[in-house]
Coordinates of C-alpha atoms in Angstrom, one line a residue:
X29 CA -7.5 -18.1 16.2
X30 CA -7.9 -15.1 18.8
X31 CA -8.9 -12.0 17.3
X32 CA -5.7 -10.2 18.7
X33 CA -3.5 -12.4 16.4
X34 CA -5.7 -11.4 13.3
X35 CA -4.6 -9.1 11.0
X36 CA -7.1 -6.2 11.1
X37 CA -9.3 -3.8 8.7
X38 CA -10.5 0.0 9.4
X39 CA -13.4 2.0 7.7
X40 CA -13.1 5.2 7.4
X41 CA -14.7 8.4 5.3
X42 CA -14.5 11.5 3.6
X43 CA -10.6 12.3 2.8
X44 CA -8.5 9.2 2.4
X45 CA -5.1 8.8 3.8
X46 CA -1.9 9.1 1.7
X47 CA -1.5 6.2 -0.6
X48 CA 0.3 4.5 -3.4
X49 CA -2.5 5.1 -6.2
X50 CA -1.1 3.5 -9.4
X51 CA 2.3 2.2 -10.6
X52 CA 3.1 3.7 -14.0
X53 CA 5.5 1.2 -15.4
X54 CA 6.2 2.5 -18.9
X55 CA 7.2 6.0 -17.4
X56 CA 8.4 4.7 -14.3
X57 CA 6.2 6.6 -12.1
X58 CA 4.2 6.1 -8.8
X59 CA 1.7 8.3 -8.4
X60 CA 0.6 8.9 -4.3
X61 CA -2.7 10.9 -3.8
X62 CA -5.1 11.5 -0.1
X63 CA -3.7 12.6 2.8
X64 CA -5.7 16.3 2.3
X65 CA -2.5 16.3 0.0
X66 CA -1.9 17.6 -3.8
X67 CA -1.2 14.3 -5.8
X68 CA 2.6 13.1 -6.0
X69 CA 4.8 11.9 -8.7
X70 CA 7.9 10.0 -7.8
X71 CA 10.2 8.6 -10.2
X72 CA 11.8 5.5 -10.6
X73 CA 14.7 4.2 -13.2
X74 CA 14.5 0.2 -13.5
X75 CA 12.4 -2.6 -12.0
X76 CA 14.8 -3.1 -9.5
X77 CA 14.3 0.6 -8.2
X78 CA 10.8 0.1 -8.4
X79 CA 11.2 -3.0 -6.0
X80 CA 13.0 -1.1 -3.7
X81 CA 10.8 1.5 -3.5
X82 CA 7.8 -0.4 -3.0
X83 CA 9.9 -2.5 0.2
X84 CA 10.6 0.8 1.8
X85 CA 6.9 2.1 1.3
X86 CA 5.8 -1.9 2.9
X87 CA 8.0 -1.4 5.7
X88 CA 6.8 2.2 6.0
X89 CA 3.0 0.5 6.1
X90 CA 1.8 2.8 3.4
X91 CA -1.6 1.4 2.0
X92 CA -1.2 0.5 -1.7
X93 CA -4.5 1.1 -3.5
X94 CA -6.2 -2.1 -5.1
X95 CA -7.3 -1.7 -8.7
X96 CA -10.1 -4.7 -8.3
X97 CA -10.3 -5.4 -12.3
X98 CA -7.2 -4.3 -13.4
X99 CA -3.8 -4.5 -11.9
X100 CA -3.2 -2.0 -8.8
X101 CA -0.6 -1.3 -6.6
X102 CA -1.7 -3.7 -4.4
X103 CA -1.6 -6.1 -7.1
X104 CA 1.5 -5.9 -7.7
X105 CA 3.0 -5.5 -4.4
X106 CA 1.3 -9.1 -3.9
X107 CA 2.9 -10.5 -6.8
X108 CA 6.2 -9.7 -4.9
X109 CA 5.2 -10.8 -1.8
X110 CA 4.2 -14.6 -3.8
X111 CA 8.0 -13.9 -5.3
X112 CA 9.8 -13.4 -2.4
X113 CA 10.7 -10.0 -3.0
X114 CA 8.5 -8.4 -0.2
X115 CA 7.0 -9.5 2.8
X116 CA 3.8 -9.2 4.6
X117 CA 2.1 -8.1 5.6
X118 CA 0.8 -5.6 3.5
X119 CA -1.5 -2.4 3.9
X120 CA -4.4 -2.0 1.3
X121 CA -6.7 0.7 0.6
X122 CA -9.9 -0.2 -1.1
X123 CA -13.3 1.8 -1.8
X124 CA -16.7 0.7 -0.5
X125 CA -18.8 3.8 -1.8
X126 CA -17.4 7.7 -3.0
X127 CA -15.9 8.7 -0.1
X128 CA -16.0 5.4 1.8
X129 CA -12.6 3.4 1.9
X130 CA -11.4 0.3 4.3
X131 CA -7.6 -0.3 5.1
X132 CA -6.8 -3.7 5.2
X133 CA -3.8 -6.2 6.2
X134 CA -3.0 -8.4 3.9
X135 CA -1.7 -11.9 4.6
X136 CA -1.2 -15.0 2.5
X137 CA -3.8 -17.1 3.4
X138 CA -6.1 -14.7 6.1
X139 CA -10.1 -15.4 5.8
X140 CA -11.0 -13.0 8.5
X141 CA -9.8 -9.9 10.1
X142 CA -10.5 -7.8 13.3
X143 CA -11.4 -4.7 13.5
X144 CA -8.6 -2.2 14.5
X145 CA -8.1 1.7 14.6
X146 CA -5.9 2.5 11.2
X147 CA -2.8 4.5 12.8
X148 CA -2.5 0.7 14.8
X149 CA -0.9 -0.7 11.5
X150 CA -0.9 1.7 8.7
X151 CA 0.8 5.1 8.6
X152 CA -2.0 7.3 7.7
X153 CA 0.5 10.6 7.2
X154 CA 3.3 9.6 4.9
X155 CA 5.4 12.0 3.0
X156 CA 5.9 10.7 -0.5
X157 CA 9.0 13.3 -0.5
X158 CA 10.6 10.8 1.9
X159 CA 11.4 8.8 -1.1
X160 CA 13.5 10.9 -2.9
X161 CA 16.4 10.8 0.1
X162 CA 17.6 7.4 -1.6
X163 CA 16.2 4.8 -4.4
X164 CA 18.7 2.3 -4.9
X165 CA 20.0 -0.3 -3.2
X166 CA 22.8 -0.1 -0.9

């Protein structure tokens, strides 16, 4: 496959961009953090709120944070994707050392990427406040 039709990856340091962090289901909270930004709560009511929110912040390419061991955001956020709920691609944030983080594209069943600057497929300055405007599906 050329490596213009891969999906692509980005290192960077220091400061990461705004991201989805963790999903809080029993209080219904996400939590966004990076970005040079104080940390941000948003709230949502039900599961199907949640689902909503996390197709507007896939369509928005915000990078969900993987959890590795446990169960991240980006965990989750492929659990809907195998559903049927969301679709790819998806934006993941991962650390490779304390202040060393790569942005990925995630696509069922990519084995390589190519190497891409991150404002080419994620949004590396989202406003969590941009969620509030409307939760619920029309």
């Amino acid at each position: 496959m050329a490596a213009d039709r891969l999906p692509r990856y980005a290192l960077g340091a220091g400061a990461p961009p705004m991201h989805l962090a963790q999903v809080r289901l029993e209080t219904g909270e996400l939590r966004f953090v990076g970005g040079g930004r104080d940390e941000t709560v948003i709230g949502f009511a039900s599961r199907e709120a949640l689902v909503v929110l996390l197709a507007r912040l896939q369509a928005a390419r915000v990078p969900f944070a993987s959890g590795h061991r446990v169960e991240g955001p980006a965990e989750l956020a492929r659990h809907l994707v195998d559903d049927g709920r969301l679709e790819p691609p998806l934006v993941e944030i991962t650390w490779r050392d304390p202040g060393a983080w790569t942005l990925r594209e995630l696509h069922p069943g990519a084995l390589e990427w190519h190497v891409a600057e991150a404002t080419q497929f994620a949004c590396v300055d989202f406003d969590p406040a941009t969620l509030m405007e409307r939760q619920e599906p029309a």
